[in-house]
Short mmCIF file of C-alpha atoms in Angstrom, two decimals:
data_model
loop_
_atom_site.label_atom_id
_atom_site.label_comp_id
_atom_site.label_asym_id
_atom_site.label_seq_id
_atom_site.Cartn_x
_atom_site.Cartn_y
_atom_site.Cartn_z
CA UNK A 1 153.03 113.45 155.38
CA UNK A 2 152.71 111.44 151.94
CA UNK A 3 155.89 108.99 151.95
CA UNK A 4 156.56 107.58 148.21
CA UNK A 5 157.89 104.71 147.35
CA UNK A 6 161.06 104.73 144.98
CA UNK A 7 160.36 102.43 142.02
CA UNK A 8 163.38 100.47 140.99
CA UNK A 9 165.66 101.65 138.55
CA UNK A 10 164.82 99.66 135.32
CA UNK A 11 167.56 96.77 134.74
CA UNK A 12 169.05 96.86 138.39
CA UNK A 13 169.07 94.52 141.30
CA UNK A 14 166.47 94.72 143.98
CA UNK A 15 169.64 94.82 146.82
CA UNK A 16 166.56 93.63 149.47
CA UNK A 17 166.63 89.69 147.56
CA UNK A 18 169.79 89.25 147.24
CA UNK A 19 171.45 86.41 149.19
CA UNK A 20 175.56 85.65 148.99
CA UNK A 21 174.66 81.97 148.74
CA UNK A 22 171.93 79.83 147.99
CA UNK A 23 171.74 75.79 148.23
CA UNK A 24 169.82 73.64 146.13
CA UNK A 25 169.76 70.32 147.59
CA UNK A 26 169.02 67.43 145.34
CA UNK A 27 166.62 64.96 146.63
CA UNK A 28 164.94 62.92 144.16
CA UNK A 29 167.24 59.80 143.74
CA UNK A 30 164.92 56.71 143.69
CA UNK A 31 167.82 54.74 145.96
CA UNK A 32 167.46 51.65 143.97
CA UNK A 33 169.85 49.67 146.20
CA UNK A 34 167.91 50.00 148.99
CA UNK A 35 165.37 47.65 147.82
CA UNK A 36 162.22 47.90 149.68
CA UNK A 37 162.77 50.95 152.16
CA UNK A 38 162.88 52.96 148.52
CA UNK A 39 159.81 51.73 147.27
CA UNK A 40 157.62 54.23 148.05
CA UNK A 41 159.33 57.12 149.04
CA UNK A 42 162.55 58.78 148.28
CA UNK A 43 165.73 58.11 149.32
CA UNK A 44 166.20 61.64 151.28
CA UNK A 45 163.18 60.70 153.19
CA UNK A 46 164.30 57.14 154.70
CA UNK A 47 164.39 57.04 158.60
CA UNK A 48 168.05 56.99 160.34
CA UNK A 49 169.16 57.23 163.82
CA UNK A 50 165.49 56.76 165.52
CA UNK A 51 164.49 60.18 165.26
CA UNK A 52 165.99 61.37 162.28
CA UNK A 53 165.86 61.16 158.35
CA UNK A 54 168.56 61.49 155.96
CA UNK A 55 167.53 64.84 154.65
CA UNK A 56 167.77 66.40 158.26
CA UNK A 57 171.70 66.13 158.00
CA UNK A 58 172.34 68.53 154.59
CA UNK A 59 169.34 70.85 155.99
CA UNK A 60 170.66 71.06 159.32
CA UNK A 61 174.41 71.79 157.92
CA UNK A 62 172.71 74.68 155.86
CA UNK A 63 171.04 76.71 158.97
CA UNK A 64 174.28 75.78 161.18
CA UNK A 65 176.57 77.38 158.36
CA UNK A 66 174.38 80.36 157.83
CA UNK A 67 172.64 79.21 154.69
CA UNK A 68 169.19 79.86 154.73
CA UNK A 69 167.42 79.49 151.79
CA UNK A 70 167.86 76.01 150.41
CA UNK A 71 166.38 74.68 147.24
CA UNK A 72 164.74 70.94 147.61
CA UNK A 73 164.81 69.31 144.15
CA UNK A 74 162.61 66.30 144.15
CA UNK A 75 161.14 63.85 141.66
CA UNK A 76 161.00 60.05 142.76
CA UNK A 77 157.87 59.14 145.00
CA UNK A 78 158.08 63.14 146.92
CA UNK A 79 154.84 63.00 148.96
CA UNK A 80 156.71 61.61 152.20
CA UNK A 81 159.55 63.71 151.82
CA UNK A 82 157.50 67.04 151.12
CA UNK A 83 155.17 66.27 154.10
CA UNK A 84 157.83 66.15 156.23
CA UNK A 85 160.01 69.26 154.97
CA UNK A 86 156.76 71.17 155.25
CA UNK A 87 157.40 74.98 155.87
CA UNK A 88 161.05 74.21 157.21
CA UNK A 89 160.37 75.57 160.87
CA UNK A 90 161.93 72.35 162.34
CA UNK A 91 165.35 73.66 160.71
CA UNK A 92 164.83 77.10 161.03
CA UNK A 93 164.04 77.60 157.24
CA UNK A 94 161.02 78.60 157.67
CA UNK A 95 161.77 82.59 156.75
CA UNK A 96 159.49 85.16 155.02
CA UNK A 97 162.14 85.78 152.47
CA UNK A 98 164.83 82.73 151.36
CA UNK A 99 163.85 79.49 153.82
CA UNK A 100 163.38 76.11 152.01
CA UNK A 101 161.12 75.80 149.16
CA UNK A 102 160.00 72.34 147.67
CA UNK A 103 161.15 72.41 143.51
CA UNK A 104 159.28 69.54 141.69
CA UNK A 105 159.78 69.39 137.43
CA UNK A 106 157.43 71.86 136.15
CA UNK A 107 155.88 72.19 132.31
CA UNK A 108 157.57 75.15 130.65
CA UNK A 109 156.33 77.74 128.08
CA UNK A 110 158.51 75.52 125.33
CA UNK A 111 158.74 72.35 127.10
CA UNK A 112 158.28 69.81 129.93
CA UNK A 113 160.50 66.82 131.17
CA UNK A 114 161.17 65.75 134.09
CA UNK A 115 164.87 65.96 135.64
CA UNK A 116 167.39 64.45 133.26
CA UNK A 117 170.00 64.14 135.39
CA UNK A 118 171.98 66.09 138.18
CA UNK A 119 173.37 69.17 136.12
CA UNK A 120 169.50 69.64 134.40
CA UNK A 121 168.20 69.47 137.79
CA UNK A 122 169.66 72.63 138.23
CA UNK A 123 169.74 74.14 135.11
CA UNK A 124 165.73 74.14 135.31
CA UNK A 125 165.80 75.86 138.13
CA UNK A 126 167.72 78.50 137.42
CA UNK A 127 164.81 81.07 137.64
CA UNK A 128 164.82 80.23 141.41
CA UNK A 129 168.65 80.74 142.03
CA UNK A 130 168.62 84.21 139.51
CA UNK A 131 165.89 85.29 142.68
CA UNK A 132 167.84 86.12 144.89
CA UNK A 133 170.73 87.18 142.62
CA UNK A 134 173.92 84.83 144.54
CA UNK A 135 177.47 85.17 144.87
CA UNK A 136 177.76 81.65 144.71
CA UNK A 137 175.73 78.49 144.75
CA UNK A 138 176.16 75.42 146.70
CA UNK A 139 175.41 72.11 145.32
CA UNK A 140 174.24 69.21 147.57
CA UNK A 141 172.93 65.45 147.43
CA UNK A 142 170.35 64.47 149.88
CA UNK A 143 171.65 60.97 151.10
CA UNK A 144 174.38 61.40 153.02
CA UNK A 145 174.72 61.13 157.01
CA UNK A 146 177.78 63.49 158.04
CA UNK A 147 178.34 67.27 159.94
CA UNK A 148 180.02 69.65 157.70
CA UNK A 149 180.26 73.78 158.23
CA UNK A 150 179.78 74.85 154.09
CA UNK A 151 180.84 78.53 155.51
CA UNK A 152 184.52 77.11 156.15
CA UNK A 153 184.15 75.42 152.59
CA UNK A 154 183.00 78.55 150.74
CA UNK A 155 185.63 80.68 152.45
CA UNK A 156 188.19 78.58 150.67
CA UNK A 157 186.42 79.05 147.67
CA UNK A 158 186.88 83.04 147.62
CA UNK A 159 190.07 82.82 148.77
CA UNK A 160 191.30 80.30 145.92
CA UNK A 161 189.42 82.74 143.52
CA UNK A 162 187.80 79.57 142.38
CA UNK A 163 185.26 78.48 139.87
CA UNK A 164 184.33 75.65 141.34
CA UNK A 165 185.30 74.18 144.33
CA UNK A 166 184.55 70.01 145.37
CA UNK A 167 184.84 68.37 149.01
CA UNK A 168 186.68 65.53 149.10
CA UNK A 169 187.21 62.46 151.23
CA UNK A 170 189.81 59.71 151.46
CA UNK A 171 188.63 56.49 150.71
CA UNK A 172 190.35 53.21 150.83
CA UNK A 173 191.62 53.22 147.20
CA UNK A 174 190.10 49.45 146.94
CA UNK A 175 186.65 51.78 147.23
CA UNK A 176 187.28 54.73 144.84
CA UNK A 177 185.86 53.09 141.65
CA UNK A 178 182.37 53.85 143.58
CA UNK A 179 183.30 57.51 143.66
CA UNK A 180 184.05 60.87 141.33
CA UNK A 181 187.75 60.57 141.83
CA UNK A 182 189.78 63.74 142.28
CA UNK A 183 193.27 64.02 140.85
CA UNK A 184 194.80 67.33 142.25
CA UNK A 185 197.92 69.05 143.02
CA UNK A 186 199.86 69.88 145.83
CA UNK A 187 198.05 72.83 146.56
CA UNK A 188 194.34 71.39 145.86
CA UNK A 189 193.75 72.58 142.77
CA UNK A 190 192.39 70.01 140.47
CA UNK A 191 193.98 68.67 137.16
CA UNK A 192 191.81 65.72 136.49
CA UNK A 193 188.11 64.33 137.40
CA UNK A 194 187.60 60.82 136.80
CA UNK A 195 183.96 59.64 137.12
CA UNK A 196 183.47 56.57 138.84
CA UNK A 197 186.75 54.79 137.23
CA UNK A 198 187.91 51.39 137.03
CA UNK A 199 191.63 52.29 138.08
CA UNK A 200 191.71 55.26 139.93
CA UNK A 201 194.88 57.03 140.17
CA UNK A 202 193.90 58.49 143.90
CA UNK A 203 191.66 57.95 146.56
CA UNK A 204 190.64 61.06 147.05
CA UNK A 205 186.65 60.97 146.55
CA UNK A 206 183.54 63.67 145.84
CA UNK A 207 181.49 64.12 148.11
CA UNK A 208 178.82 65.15 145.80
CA UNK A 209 179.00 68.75 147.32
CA UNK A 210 180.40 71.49 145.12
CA UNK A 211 180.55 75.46 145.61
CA UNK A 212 180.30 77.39 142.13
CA UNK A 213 181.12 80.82 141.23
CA UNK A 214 177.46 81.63 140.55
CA UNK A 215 178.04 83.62 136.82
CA UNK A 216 180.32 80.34 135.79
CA UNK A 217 177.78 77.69 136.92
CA UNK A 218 174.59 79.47 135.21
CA UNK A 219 177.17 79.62 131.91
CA UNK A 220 178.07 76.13 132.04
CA UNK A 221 174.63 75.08 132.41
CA UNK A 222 173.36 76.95 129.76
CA UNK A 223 175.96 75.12 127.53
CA UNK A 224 175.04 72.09 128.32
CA UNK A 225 171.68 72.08 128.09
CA UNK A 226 172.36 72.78 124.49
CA UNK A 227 174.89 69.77 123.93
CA UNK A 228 172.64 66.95 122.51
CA UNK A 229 175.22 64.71 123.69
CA UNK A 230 175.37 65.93 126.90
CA UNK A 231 174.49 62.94 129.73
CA UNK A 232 173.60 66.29 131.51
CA UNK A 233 175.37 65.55 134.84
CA UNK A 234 177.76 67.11 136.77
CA UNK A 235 180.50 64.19 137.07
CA UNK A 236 180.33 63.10 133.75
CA UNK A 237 179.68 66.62 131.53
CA UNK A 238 179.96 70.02 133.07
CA UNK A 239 182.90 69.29 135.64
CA UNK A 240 185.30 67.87 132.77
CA UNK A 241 183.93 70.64 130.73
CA UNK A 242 185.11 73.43 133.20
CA UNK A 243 188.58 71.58 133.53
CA UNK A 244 189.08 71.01 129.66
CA UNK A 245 188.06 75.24 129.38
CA UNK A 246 191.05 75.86 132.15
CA UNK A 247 188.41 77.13 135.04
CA UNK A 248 190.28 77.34 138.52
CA UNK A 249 188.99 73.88 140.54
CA UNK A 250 189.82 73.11 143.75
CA UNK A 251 189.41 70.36 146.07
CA UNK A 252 188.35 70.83 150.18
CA UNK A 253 189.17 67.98 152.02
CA UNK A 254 186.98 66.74 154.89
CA UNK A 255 188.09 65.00 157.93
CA UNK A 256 185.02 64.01 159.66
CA UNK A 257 182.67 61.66 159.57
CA UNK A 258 180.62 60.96 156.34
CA UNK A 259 178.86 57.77 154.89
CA UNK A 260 177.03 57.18 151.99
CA UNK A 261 173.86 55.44 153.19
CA UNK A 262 173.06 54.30 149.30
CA UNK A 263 173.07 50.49 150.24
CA UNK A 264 171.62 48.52 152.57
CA UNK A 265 174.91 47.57 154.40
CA UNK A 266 175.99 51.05 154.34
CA UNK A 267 172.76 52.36 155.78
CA UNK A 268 172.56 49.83 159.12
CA UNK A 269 176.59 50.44 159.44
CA UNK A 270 175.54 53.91 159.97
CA UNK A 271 172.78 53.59 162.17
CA UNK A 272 175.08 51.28 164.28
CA UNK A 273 178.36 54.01 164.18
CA UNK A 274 175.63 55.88 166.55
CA UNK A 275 175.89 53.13 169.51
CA UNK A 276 178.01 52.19 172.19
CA UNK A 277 179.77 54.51 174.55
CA UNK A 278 182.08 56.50 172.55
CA UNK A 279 180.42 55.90 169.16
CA UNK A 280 181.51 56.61 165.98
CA UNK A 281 179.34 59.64 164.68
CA UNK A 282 177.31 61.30 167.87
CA UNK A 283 174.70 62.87 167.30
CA UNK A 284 174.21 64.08 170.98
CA UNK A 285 176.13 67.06 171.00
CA UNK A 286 174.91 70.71 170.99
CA UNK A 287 177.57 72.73 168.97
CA UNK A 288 176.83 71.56 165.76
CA UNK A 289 172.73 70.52 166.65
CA UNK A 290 170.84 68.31 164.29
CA UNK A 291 167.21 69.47 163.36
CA UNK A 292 164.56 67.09 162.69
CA UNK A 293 160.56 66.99 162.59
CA UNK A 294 159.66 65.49 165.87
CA UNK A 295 156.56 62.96 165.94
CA UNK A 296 154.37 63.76 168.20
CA UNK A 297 154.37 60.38 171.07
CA UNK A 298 154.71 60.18 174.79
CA UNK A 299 157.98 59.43 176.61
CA UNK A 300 159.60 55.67 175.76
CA UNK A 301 158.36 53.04 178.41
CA UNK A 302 160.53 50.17 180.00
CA UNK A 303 158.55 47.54 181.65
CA UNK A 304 159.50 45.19 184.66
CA UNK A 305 160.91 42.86 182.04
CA UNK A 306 162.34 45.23 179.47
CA UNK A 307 165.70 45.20 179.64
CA UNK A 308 167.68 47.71 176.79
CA UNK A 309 171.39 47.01 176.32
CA UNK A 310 173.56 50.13 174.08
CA UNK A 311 170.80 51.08 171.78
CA UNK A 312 168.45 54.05 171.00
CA UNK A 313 165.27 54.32 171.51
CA UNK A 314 162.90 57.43 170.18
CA UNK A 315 160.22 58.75 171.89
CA UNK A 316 156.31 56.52 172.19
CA UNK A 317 158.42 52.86 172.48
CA UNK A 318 157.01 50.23 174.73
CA UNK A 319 159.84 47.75 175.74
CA UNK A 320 158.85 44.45 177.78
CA UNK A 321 161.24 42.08 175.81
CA UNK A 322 165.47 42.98 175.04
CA UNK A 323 166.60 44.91 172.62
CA UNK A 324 170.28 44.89 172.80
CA UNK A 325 172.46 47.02 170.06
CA UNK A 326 169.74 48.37 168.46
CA UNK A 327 167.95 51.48 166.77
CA UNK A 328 164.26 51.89 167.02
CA UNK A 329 162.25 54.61 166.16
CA UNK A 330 159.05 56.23 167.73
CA UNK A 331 156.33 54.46 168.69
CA UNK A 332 157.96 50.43 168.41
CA UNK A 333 156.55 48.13 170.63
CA UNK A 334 158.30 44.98 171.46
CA UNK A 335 156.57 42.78 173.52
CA UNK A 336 156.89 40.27 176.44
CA UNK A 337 159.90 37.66 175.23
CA UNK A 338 160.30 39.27 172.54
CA UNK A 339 164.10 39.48 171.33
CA UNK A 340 165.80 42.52 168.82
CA UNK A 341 169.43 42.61 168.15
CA UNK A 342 171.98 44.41 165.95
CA UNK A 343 168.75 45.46 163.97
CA UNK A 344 166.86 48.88 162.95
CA UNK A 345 163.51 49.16 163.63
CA UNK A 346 161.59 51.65 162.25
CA UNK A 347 158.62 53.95 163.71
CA UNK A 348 155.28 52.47 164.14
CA UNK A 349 156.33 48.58 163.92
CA UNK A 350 155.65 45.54 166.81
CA UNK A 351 157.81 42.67 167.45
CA UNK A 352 154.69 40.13 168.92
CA UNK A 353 155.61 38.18 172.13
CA UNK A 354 158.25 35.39 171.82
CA UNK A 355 159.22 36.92 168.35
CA UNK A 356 163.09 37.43 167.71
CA UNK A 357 164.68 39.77 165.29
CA UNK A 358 168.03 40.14 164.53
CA UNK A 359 170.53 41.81 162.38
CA UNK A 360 167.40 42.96 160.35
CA UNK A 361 166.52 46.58 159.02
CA UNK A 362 162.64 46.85 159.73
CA UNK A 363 160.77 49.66 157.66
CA UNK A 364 157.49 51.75 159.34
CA UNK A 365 153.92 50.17 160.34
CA UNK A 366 155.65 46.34 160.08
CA UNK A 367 154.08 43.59 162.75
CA UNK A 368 156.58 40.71 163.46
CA UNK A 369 153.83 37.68 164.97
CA UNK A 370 154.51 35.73 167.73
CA UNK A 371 157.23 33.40 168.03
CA UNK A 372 158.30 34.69 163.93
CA UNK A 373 162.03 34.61 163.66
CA UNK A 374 162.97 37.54 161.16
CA UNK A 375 166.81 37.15 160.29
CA UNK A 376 170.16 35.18 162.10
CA UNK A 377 172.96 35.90 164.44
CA UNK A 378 175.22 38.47 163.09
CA UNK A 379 178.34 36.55 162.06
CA UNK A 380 180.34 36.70 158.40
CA UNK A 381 178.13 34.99 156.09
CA UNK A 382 174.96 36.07 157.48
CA UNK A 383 173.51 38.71 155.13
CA UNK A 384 170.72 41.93 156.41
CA UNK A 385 167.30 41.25 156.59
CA UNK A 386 165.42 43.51 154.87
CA UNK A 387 161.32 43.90 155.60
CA UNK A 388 159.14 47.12 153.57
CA UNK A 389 156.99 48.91 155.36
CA UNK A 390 153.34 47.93 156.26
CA UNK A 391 153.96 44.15 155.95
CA UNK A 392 152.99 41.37 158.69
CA UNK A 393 155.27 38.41 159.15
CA UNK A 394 152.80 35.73 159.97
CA UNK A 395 153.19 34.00 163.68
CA UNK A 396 155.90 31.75 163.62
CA UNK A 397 157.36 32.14 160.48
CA UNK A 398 161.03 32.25 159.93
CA UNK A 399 162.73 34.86 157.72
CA UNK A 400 166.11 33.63 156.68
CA UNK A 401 169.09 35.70 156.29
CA UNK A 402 169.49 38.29 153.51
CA UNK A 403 165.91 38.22 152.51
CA UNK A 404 163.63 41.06 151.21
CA UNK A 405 160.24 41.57 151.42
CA UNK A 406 157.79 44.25 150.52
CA UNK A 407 154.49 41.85 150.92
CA UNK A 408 153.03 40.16 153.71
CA UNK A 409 154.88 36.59 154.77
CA UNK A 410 152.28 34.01 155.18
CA UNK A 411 154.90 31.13 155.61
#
């Protein structure tokens, strides 16, 4: 028997690739307020939680809401962050057909640049959302720690009939001059978005994470992109645009828990909401799991004179001094004397014998010498040590409080 194979009807969709939504996750923010942990890789890509990264959160809310295939737009310092997205098997994205796929700036036929800003991000990658032919798209930053189910989000969206739907959070309205501010009506829908405003008139904030009609988002890119006084970003350009034209926008207001790690106080705050007994954001649970690319080290060790007081510890630590409220991720050592408190201490790093760290953020592959004392007590003036990866802190050296370092400290 001879079976042939249909060809496709000229003009019409291949039904096989097409996917209801699609992500695109944007990832290459440089994190400029994170000083030295941003230095040489990007934001997305910075360590949280002791076994985590940032990235794992919006990848892991994908798979968990049925989303899988996810655009990852980089540009700022990517080799870390592409390394460790790899295939996408630790999140389940690793699918013959959708899954996560890396999108760098490209050269064009007519041009090359890279990323202009949020809304070009997008709009030159187009030819990857147009692949699988979507209902709608979801938009996402790649620097925020929170749970979220997007399915409950986009349901809202169809049943609003909307062109564009934002999640929103209430901030303290002291805070909302950080934020996209959302000025909406009793029944959500939006009549005004104010980017980032000196006196907002609510405090109800973007969370960076939209939902778009697909056939209104491609349109409004394509504008845009040919506005030569476009800032080509969402907040500022194609959002007001879409309100001025009378598009149906609605917020979605989150309850849970959701931080913006983008400084360096907001970024230990969060790895500290993960400690004590009833903590602030758990991780732990199994309903809503969080995926993450798991190093490959033996189980943590506690020696006769380790003592570990409400902190977390990843897999491959040696403890034989205290750490007490602490994060530290795979592979830290802390030796014999040594002291670590209220600080983050990333994978790979040893606090030498006698040494004592505290209220400190610590990047990767950092040795603290012996008897060094890297930060103060935790109290209201004292400020967060920060230390780069790769550096030594020379024995017996004192690092006072709030200082940043990305080379070696000799005295």
């Amino acid at each position: 028997i001879t079976v042939r194979r249909k060809t496709p009807t000229k003009g019409k969709i291949n039904m096989q690739r097409k996917k209801e939504c699609v992500a695109m996750l944007l990832a290459g923010g440089q994190g400029r307020r994170l000083y030295a942990l941003t230095s040489s890789i990007a934001k997305p890509a910075v360590a949280y939680g002791a076994k985590y990264r940032i990235i794992d959160f919006p990848l892991s809310n994908c798979i968990n809401s049925g989303i899988d295939t996810v655009g990852v737009l980089t540009q700022y310092q990517p080799l870390i962050l592409n390394e460790y997205i790899g295939n996408g098997q630790p999140w389940d994205l690793d699918r013959a057909y959708g899954g996560v796929h890396i999108l760098s700036p490209y050269q064009g036929k007519s041009r090359s640049s890279w990323y202009e800003g949020t809304a070009n991000a997008i709009y030159q990658n187009m030819h990857f959302m147009k692949m699988y032919d979507p209902d709608y798209v979801l938009i996402l930053s790649g620097d925020h720690i929170y749970k979220m189910d997007y399915s409950e989000m986009l349901k809202a969206h169809i049943k609003n009939g909307a062109a564009c739907t934002i999640a929103a959070i209430e901030v303290p309205l002291a805070e909302a001059s950080r934020f996209g501010v959302l000025n909406t009506n009793p029944d959500g829908s939006i009549y005004e978005f104010e980017e980032k405003p000196k006196q907002p008139k609510s405090n109800l904030a973007s969370m960076g994470i939209y939902i778009f009609t697909a056939s209104k988002l491609f349109g409004y890119l394509e504008e845009d992109d040919k506005n030569p006084d476009s800032s080509k970003d969402f907040g500022k350009d194609v959002l007001p645009a879409m309100l001025k034209a009378g598009e149906k926008m609605y917020s979605y207001k989150f309850e849970g828990y959701w931080k913006d790690v983008g400084t360096i106080a907001s970024l230990w705050q969060a790895n500290m909401d993960l400690l004590d007994e009833k903590p602030v954001f758990d991780v732990s649970g199994t309903e809503w799991k969080i995926h993450s690319r798991n190093p490959l080290a033996p189980p943590e060790y506690i020696g006769n004179e380790g003592v570990v007081k409400n902190s977390m510890i990843a897999l491959g630590c040696e403890i034989d001094g205290c750490v007490e409220h602490s994060v530290l991720g795979s592979n830290v050592v802390v030796e014999k004397g040594a002291e670590v408190k209220d600080a983050v201490i990333l994978a790979n790093s040893v606090i030498k014998a006698g040494a004592k760290v505290s209220y400190s953020i610590i990047d990767e592959n950092v040795t603290v010498g012996k008897g060094a004392v890297v930060g103060v007590e935790r109290n209201a003036k004292a400020e967060i040590v920060v230390l780069g990866r790769d550096l030594t802190v020379k024995d017996g050296v004192k690092v006072l409080s709030g200082q940043k370092h990305e080379k070696d400290i000799t005295e």
